[in-house]
XYZ file of C-alpha atoms in Angstrom:
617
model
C 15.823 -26.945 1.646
C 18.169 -25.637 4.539
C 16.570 -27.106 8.109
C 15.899 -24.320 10.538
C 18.329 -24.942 13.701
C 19.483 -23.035 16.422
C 16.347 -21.573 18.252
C 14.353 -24.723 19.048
C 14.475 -23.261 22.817
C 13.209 -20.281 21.620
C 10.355 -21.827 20.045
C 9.321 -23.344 23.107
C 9.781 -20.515 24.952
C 7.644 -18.166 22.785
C 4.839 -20.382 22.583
C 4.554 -20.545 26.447
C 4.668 -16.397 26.382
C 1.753 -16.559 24.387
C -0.377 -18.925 25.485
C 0.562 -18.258 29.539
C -2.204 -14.910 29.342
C -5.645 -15.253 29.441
C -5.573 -11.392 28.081
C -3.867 -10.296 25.170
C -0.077 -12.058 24.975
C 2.444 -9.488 23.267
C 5.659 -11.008 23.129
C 8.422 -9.094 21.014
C 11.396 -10.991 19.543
C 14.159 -7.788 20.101
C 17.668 -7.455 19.045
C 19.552 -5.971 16.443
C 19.372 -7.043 12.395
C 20.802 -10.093 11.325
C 20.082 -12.247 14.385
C 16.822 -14.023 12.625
C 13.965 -12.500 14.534
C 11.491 -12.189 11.403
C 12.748 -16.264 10.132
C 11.779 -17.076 13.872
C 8.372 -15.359 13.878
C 7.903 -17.276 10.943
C 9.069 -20.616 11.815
C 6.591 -20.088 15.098
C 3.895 -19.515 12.663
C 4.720 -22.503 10.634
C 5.076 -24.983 13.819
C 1.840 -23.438 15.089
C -1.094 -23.613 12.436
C -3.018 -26.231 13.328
C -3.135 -24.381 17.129
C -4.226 -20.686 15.681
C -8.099 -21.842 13.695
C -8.750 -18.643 13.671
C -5.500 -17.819 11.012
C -2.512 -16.256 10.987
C -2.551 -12.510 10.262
C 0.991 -11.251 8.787
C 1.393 -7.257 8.975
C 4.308 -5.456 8.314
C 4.764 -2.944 10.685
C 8.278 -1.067 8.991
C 5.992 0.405 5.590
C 3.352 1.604 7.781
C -0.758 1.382 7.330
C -1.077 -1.292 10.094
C -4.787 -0.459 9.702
C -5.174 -0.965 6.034
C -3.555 -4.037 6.167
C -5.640 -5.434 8.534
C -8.818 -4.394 6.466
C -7.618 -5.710 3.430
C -6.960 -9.474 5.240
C -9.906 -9.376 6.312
C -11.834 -8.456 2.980
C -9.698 -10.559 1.353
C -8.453 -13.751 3.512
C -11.765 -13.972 5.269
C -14.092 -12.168 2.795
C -15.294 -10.095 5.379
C -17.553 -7.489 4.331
C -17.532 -4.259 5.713
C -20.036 -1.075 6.244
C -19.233 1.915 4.745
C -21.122 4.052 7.718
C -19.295 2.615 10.576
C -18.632 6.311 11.358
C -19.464 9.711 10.359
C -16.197 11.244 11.693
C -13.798 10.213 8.805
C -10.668 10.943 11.093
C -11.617 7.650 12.575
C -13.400 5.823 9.922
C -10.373 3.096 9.423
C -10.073 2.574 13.255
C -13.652 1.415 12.929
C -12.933 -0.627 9.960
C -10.369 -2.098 12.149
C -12.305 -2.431 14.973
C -15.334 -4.185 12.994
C -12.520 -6.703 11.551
C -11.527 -7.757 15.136
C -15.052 -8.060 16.403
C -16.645 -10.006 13.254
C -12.852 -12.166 12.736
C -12.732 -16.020 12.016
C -13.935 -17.860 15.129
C -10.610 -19.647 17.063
C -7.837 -18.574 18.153
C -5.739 -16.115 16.232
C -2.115 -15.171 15.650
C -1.269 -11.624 14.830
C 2.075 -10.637 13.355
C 3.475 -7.072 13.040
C 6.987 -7.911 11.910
C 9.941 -4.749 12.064
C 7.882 -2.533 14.654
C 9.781 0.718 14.804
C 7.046 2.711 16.549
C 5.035 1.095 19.536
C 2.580 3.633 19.561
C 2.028 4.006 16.282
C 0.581 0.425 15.696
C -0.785 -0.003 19.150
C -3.506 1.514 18.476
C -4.739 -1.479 15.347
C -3.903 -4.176 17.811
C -7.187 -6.674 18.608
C -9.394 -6.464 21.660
C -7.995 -7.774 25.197
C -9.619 -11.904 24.526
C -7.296 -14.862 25.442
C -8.004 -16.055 21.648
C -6.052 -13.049 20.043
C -2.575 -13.369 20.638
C -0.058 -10.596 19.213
C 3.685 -11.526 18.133
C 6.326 -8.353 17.244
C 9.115 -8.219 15.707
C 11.702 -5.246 16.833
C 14.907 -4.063 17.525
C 13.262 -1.644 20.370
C 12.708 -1.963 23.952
C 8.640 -2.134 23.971
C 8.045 -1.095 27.774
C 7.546 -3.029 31.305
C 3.679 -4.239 29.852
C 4.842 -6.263 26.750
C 6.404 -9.500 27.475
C 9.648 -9.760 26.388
C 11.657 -12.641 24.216
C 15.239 -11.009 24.022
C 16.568 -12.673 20.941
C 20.264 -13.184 20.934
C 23.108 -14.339 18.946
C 23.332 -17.802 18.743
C 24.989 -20.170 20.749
C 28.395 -21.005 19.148
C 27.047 -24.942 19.087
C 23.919 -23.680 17.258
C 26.011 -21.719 15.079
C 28.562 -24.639 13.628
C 25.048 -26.718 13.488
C 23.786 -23.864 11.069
C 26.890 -23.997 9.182
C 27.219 -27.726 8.730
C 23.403 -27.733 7.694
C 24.467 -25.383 5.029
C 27.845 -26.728 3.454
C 27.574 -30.218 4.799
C 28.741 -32.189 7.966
C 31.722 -33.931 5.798
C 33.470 -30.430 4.614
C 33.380 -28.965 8.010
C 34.215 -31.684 9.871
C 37.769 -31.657 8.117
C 38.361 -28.219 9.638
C 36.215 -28.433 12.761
C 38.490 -26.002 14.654
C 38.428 -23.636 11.740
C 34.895 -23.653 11.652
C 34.311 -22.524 15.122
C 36.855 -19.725 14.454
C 34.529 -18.889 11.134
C 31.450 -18.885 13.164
C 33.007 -17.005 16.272
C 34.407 -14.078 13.496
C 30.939 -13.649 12.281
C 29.533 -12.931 15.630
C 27.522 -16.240 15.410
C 24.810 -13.806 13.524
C 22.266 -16.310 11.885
C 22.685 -13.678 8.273
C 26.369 -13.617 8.677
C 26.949 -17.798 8.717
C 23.933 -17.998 5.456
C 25.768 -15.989 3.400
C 29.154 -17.232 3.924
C 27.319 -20.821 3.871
C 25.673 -19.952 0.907
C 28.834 -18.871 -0.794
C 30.441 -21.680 0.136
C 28.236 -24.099 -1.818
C 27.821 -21.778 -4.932
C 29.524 -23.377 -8.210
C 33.162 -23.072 -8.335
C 33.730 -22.415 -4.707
C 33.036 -26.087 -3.681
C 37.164 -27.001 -2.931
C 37.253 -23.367 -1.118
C 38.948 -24.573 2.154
C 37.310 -22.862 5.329
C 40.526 -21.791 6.438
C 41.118 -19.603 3.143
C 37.283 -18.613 3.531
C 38.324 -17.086 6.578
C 41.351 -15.335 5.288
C 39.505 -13.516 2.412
C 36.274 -12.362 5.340
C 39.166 -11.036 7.460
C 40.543 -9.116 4.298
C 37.424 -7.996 3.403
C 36.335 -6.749 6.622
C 39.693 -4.570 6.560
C 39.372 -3.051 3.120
C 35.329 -2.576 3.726
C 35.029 -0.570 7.221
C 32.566 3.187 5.516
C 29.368 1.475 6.254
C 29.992 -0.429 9.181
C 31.609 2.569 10.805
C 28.304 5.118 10.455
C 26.314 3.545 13.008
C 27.263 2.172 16.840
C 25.530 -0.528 16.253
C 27.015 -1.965 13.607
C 30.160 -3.516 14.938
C 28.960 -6.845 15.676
C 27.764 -6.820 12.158
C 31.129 -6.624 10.314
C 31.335 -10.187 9.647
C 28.136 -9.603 8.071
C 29.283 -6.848 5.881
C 32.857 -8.630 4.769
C 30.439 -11.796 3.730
C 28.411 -9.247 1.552
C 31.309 -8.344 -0.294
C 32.735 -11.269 -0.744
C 29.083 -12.665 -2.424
C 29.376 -8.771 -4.322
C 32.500 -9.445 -6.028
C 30.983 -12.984 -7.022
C 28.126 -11.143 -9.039
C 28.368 -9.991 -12.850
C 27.646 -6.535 -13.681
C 23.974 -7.740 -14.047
C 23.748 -9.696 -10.866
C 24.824 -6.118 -9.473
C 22.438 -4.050 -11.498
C 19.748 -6.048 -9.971
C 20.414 -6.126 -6.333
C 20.752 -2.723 -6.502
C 17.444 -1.943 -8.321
C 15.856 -4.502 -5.697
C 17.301 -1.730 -2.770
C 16.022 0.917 -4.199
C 12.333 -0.158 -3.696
C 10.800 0.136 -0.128
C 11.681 -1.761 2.979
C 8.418 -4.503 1.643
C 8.192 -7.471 -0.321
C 8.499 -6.947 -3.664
C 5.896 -7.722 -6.815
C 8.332 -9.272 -9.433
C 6.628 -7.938 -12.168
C 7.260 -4.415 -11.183
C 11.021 -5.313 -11.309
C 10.761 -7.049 -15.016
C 8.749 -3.129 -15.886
C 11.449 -1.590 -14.538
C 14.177 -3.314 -17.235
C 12.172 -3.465 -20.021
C 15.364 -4.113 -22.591
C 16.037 -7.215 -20.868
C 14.622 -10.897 -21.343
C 12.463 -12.020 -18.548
C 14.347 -15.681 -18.456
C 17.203 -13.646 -18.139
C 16.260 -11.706 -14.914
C 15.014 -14.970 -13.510
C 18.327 -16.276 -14.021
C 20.069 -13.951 -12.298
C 16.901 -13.820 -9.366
C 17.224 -17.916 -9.060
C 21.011 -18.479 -9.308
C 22.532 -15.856 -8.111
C 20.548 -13.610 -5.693
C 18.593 -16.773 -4.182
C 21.518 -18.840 -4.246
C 23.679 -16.490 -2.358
C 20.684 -15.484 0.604
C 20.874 -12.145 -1.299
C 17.234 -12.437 -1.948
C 14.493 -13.756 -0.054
C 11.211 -15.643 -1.380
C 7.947 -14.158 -0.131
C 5.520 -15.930 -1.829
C 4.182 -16.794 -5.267
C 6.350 -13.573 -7.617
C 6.877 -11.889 -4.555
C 10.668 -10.955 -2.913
C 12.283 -9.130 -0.688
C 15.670 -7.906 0.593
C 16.892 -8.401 3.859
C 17.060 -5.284 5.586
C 20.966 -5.449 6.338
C 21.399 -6.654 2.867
C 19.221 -3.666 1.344
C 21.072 -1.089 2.999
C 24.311 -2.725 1.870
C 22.999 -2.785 -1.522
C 21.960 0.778 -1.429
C 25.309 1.780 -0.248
C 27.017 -0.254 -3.419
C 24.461 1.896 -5.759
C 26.303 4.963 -4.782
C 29.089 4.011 -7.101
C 27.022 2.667 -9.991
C 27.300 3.449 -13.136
C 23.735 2.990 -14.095
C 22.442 4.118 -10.649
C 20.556 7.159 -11.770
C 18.808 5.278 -14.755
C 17.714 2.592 -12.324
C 16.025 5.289 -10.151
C 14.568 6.831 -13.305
C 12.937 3.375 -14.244
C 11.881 2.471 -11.362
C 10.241 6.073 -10.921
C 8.584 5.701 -14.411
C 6.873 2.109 -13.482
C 5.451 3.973 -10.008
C 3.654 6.655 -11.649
C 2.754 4.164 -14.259
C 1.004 2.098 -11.558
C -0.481 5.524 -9.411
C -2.040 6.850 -12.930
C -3.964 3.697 -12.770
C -5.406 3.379 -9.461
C -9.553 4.579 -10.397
C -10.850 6.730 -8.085
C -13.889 5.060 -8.296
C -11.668 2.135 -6.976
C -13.783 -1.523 -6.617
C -12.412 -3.370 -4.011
C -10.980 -5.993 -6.201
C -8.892 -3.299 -8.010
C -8.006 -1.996 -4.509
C -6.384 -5.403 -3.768
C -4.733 -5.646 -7.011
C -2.776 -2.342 -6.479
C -2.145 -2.648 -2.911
C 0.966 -4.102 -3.130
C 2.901 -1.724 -5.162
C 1.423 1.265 -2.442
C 4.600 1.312 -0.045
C 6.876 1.594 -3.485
C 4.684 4.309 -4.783
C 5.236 5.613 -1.244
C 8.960 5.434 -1.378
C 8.936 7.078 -4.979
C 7.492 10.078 -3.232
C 9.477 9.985 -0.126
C 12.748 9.301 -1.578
C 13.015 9.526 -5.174
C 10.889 12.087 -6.085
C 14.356 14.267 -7.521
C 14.022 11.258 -10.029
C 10.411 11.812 -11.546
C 10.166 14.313 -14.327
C 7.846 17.589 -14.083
C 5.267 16.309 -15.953
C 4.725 13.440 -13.599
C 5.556 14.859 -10.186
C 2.182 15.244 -8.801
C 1.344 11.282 -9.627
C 3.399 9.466 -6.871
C 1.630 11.522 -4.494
C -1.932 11.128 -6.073
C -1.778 7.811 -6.473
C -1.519 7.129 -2.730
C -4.361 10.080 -2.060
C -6.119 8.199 -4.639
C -5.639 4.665 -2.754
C -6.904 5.440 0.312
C -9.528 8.338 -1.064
C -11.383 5.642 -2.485
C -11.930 3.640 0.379
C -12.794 6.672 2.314
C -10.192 7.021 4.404
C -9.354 10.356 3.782
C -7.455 11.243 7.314
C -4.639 8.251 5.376
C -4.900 10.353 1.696
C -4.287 13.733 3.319
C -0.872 14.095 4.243
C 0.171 12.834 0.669
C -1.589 15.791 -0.698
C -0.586 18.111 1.610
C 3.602 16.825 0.476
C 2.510 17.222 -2.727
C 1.002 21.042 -2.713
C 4.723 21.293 -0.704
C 6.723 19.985 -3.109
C 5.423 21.077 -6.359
C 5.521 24.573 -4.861
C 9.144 23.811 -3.904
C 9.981 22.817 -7.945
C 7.598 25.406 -9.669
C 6.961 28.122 -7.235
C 4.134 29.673 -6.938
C 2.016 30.106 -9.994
C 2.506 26.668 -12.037
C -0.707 24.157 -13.530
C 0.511 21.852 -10.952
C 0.045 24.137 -7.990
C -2.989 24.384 -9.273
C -3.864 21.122 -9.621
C -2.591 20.554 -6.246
C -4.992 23.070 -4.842
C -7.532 21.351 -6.228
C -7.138 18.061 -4.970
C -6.558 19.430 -1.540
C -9.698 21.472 -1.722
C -12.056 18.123 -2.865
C -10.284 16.104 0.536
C -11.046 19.118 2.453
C -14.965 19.213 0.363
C -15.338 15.053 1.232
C -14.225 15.345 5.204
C -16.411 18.574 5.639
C -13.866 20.986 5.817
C -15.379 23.145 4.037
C -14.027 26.485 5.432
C -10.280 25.022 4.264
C -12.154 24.011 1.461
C -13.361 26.926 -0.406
C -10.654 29.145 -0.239
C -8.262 26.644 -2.057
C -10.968 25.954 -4.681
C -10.737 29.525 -5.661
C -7.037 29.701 -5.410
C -7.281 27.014 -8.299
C -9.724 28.423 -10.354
C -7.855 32.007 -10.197
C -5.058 30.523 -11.106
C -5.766 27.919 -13.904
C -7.572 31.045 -15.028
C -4.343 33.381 -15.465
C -1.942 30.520 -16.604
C -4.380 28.494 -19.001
C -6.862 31.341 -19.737
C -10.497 30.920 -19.423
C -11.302 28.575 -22.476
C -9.668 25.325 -21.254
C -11.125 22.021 -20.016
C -8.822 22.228 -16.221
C -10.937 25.451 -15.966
C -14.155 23.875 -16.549
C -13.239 20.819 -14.139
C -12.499 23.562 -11.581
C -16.112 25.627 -12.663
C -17.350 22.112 -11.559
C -15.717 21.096 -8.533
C -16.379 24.711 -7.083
C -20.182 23.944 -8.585
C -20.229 21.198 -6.311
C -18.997 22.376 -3.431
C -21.580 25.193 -3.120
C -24.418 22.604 -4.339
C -23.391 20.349 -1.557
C -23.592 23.263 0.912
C -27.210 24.224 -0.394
C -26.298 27.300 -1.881
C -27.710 26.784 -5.152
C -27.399 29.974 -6.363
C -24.214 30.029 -6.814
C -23.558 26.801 -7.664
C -26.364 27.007 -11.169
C -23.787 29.537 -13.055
C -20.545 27.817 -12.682
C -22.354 24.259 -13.724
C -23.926 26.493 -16.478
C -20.411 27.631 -17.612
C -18.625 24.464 -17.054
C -21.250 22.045 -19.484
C -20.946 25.049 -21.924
C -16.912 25.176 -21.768
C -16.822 21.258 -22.164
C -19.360 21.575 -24.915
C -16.961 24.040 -26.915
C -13.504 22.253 -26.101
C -14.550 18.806 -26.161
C -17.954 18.111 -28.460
C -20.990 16.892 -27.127
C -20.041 13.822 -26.973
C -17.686 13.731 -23.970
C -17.441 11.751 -20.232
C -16.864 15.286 -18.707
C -20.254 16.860 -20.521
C -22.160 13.711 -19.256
C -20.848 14.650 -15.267
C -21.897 18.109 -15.799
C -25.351 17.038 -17.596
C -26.209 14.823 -14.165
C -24.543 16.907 -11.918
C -26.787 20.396 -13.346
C -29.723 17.182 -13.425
C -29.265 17.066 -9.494
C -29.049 20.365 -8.802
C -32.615 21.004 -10.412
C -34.424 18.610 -8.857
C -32.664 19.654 -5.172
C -34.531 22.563 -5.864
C -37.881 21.247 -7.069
C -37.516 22.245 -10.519
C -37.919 18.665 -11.679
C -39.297 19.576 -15.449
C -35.893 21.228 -15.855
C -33.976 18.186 -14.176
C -35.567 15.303 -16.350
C -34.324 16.205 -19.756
C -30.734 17.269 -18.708
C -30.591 13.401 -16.672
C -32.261 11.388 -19.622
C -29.430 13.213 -22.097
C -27.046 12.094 -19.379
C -27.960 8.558 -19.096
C -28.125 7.810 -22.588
C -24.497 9.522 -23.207
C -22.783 7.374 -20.600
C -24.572 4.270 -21.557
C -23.235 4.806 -24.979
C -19.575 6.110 -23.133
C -19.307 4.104 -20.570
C -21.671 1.056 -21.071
C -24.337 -0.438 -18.836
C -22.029 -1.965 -16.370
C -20.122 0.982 -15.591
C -20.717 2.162 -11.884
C -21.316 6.124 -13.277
C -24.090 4.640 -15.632
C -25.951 3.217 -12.746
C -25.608 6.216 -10.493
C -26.752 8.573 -13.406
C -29.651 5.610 -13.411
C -30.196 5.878 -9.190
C -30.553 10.003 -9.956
C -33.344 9.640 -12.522
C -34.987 7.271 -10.182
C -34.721 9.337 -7.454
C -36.526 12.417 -9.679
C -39.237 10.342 -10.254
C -39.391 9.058 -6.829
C -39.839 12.759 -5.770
C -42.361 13.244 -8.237
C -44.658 10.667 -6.759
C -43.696 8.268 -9.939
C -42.784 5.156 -8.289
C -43.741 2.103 -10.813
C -41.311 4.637 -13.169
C -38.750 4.854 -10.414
C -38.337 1.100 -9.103
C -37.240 -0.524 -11.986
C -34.273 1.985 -12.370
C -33.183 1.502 -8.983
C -33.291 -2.081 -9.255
C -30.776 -2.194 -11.815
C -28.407 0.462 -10.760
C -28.242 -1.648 -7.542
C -27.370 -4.864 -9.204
C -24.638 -2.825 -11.681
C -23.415 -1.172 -7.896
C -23.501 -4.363 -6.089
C -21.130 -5.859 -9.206
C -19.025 -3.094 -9.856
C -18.249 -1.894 -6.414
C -19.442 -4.207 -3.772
C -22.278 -4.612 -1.259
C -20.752 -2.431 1.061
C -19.651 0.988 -0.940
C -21.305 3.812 0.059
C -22.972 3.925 -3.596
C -24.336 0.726 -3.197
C -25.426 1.528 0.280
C -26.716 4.860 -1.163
C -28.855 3.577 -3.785
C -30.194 0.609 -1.753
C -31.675 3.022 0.850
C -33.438 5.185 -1.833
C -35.029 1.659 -2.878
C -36.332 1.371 0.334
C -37.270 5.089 0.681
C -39.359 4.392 -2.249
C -41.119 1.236 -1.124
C -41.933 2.309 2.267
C -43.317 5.700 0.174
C -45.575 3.267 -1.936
C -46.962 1.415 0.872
C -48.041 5.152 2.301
C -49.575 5.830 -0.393
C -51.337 2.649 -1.002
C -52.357 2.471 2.394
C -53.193 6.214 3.393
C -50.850 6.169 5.742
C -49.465 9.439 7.045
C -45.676 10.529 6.070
């Protein structure tokens, strides 16, 4: 393992940034890429364990969702439960969430992380309360403002540099060409990125009797028949060594070693699941994509290690990669693939999403994202809506529907853009719009976009199909919700009967429209005509869905709430008893289900006691 030199004064000096403020210590590492700023975060992190009891919190700042990330370290690193009704006003439900995170975190003192922050004020507003025992740690290439300390990281000292470079090839091989190996660490710019990958190259099989001096000879050439990419940006011309080292490592990969790298850049700026990149070349042997992963993109510093089947591309290195897919011949079947496995993964994600499934999928959200920001020319028709869903989906079932609404707002936009107007997906889009609209109490944006649906899965599918009934539904539910019962009875009426006729009586969606007709009854008091419709219900999702499935128990929590109103309580307590425990499994102590159904227990009891006792409502 290569020893990390070259920035033990910056150690020191970062840890005295931090600890100097009794309030919170913000002290950014800036400079442009290359220089080491995230390795040196890191490294402080590492050297600094033992002082930071309460843990170290990693974010990454570059794919965006500061929040979520710090919800899900919490649920998950600290198994930190949280509330579902932390606020009413869903724009700012996950500030709470973050806000409850900070206040109920790990007792000691705690190191925050937000590595690659492009956007101060965008993440600003996730950061932990002013207390000496939070301190906050940024990675940037930005100038933060007067308020944040400051750690301007710089290139590194050219004695630091030839101590990198002898840590990497060996103190014996450079001291034989001492002078040349200033000159190779002064030509790359004494960039930390630049002097691994020529190290790394260096000590790769076959390049062992390379003599510096001819090292430096084929950089120079490189850098002269390689200037397009460097050239686009200002800022780029200290990083040429960097880019002539690239292509000297590109030229030492196979056509395999290439196809990979260049698959790798095409997934967001985030570390990487490996197992998304062995879906995305199916055809090929998994021993053989580890073998290029371990001894060539490792090898080389192409590739970083994250953690346990997790990697990621240097940002420099990405972009260079990117640029190198350009002229690939199987660029535009990598993009396909890699499209394919996204909307494989976002046609997963529930929305009835447990927590535990939540953290399974989170790390392939910023990939789904970049699908839909980027690559979304790749997906086929059929699939374009599910990059976009998937994310609504993510954060719809955690509630955070301010997060899910933009991606469904891009989609209604771009499936307009490929289908026009009058299309099943722009109707579907409608729809999914209208129930975010219908869940954050919009419902003035809500209704007209329901109907837009209906009308138009109505003229394009005609009226017998089972996307008209869903919509018959959905608009059911909206009114229901609203108390306008009237209206809703007819389309829930049509709806079960449509379902009925397309789909048999057996059916998950005639089950929803049993219950959901069930609730509507007894909302009114007609609780003779609820009973039947929510027994028929029940038993057709226990024999569906099974006992332990979360829509079981809340068909079970809605016939124990009809005989709760009834006055039957010894009837009713049982049933909520065990849709709690089935809730409490399935989705957690703290979904709003669970939540839900445990205060309709207690309804109950404290109506029993009443009764028992006299006692007046």
């Amino acid at each position: 393992m290569v020893k990390f030199v070259g920035r033990e004064a910056e150690l020191q000096t970062l840890h005295q940034m931090l600890q100097e403020n009794n309030q919170v210590a913000i002290a950014a590492i800036a400079g442009m890429g290359g220089l080491g700023k995230t390795e040196l975060a890191l490294q402080y992190a590492m050297a600094h364990r033992e002082t930071y009891k309460g843990g170290i919190c990693w974010l990454l700042a570059k794919t965006g969702d500061v929040g979520i990330q710090v919800v899900q370290f919490a649920r998950t690193q600290l198994d930190l439960n949280l509330p579902e009704d932390l606020t009413e006003d869903s724009q700012n439900k996950l500030l709470a969430q973050v806000q409850y995170c900070w206040r109920h975190w790990r007792e000691g003192d705690v190191l925050v992380v937000l590595d690659d922050v492009a956007q101060y004020k965008e993440v600003k507003p996730y950061l932990p309360p002013s207390s000496s025992r939070f301190k906050v740690l940024m990675t940037t290439r930005q100038r933060l403002g007067t308020s944040i300390k400051q750690l301007s990281l710089d290139v590194l000292q050219p004695e630091a540099a030839l101590e990198l470079l002898q840590s990497l090839i060996g103190a014996e091989r450079l001291q034989k060409e001492l002078d040349v190996a200033n000159s190779l660490c002064k030509w790359l710019g004494y960039l930390p990125l630049g002097l691994e990958l020529v190290g790394r190259y260096l000590c790769q099989e076959g390049q062992q009797d390379l003599s510096l001096a001819k090292m430096l000879q084929r950089l120079e050439k490189k850098r002269l028949e390689q200037t397009a990419l460097v050239e686009r940006e200002d800022d780029m011309t200290a990083q040429w060594g960097v880019q002539a080292a690239f292509e000297l490592s590109w030229h030492e990969l196979k056509d395999a070693d290439k196809q990979m790298g260049c698959l790798l850049s095409l997934f967001a700026a985030a570390p990487i699941p490996w197992k998304l990149v062995e879906l995305c070349l199916p055809e090929e042997d998994e021993e053989d994509l580890e073998e290029i992963r371990n001894n060539k993109l490792l090898k080389l510093h192409l590739l970083q290690r994250k953690g346990e089947g997790i990697y990621q591309l240097h940002p420099l290195l990405r972009e260079f990669f990117q640029y190198k897919c350009i002229g690939l011949e199987q660029a535009e079947e990598l993009k396909r693939s890699l499209c394919r496995v996204m909307v494989a993964v976002a046609k997963e994600i529930p929305e009835d999403a447990t927590l535990k499934k939540i953290t399974a999928v989170s790390p392939a959200i910023p990939h789904i994202a970049e699908v839909a920001n980027h690559l979304i020319q790749c997906v086929s028709d059929d699939d374009l809506l599910w990059p976009f869903e998937g994310n609504a989906t993510f954060y719809n079932a955690q509630g955070l529907y301010n997060q899910a609404l933009p991606w469904l707002k891009q989609c209604l936009e771009v499936t307009k853009k490929r289908f026009a107007e009058e299309h099943p997906s722009v109707a579907a889009s409608l729809n999914n719009l209208a129930l975010l609209y219908d869940s954050q109490g919009r419902y003035s944006e809500a209704e007209p976009l329901y109907i837009q649906a209906l009308a138009l899965r109505r003229q394009l599918l005609g009226d017998e199909h089972p996307n008209v009934a869903l919509n018959l539904n959905n608009l059911g539910c909206f009114y229901e919700s609203q108390g306008r019962y009237s209206e809703a009875e007819p389309l829930y009426i049509q709806a079960l009967a449509l379902w009925r006729k397309l789909l048999g009586d057996e059916h998950p969606s005639v089950a929803l429209s049993l219950s959901n007709l069930a609730v509507l009854y007894y909302s009114q008091g007609r609780y003779n005509d609820a009973e039947p419709l929510c027994i028929q219900a029940l038993a057709l999702r226990r024999k569906l869905l099974g006992e332990e499935h979360p829509d079981f128990a809340i068909t079970l929590n809605n016939l124990a709430k009809l005989y709760y109103l009834q006055g039957r309580y010894t009837k009713a307590e049982p049933l909520y008893l065990q849709a709690l425990e089935i809730l409490e499994q399935g989705l957690g102590v703290s979904h709003s289900s669970t939540i839900k159904c445990r205060e309709n227990l207690a309804n109950l009891r404290v109506g029993a006691a009443r009764r028992r006792h006299r006692l007046p409502p």
